[in-house]
C-alpha positions as a printed Julia matrix, in Angstrom:
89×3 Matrix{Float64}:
  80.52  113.91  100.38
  83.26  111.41   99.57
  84.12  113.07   96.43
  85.32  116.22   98.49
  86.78  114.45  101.26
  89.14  112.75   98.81
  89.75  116.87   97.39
  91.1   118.23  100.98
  94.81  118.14  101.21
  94.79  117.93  105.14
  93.14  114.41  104.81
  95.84  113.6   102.11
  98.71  114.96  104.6
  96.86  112.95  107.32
  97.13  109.63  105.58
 100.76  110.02  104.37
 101.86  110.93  108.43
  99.78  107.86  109.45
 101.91  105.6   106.71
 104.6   106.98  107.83
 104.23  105.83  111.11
 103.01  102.2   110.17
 105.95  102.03  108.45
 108.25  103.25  111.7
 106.51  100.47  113.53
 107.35   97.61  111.38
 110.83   99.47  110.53
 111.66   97.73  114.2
 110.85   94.04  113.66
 112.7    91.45  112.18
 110.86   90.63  109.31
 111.7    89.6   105.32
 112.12   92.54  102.58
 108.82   91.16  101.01
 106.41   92.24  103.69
 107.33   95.65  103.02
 105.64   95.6    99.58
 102.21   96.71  101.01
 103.4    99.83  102.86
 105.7   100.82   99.96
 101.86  100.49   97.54
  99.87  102.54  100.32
 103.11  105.32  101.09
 102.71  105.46   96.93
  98.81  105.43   96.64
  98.99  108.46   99.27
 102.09  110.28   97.77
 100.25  110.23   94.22
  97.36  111.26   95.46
  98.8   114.12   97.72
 101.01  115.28   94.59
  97.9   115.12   92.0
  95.92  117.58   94.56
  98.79  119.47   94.34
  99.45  119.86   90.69
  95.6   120.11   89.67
  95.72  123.9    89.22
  98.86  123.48   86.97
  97.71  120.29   84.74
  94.41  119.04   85.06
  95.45  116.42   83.15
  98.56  115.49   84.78
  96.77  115.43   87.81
  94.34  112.88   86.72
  97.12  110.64   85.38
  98.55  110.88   88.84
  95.25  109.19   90.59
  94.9   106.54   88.66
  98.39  105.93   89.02
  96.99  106.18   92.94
  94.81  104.08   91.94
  96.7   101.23   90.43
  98.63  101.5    93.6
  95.21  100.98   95.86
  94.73   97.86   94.24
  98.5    96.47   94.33
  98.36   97.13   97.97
  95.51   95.17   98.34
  96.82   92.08   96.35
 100.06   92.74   98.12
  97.74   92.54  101.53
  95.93   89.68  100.25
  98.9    87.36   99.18
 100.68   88.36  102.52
  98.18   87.36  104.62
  97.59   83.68  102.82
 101.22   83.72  102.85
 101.68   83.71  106.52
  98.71   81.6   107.89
């Protein structure tokens, strides 16, 4: 069930509009560069993900070095989240 939920390009397309608006909502407060770091690793980890689903009939291969690049962006968002929440208690 997950595995083809994570195949469907609509979800995909859905996650990279909802970034995109995250990011137009903190776009308007005054805030440091650095707490921009976890929507620029989720806008990635979505983008990679919506160009390996993409490319999969072309390169099999390419497309599977493109999610774990999605991948390794998953979990630098969630350091990126972690550290930025310590950071501002």
């Amino acid at each position: 069930m997950m595995r083809s939920i994570l195949k469907m390009k609509s979800v995909a397309w859905g996650a990279l509009v909802l970034v995109v608006v995250w990011l137009g909502f903190i776009i308007g407060t005054p805030a440091p560069w650095w707490t921009y770091t976890s929507v620029f690793f989720v806008f990635m980890m979505v983008f990679c993900h919506l160009a390996a689903l993409y490319i999969y009939k072309v390169s099999p291969r390419a497309s599977r070095k493109l999610d774990v690049i999605a991948m390794i962006m998953g979990i630098l968002f969630m350091v990126a989240f972690i550290v930025m929440t310590i950071a501002s208690a």
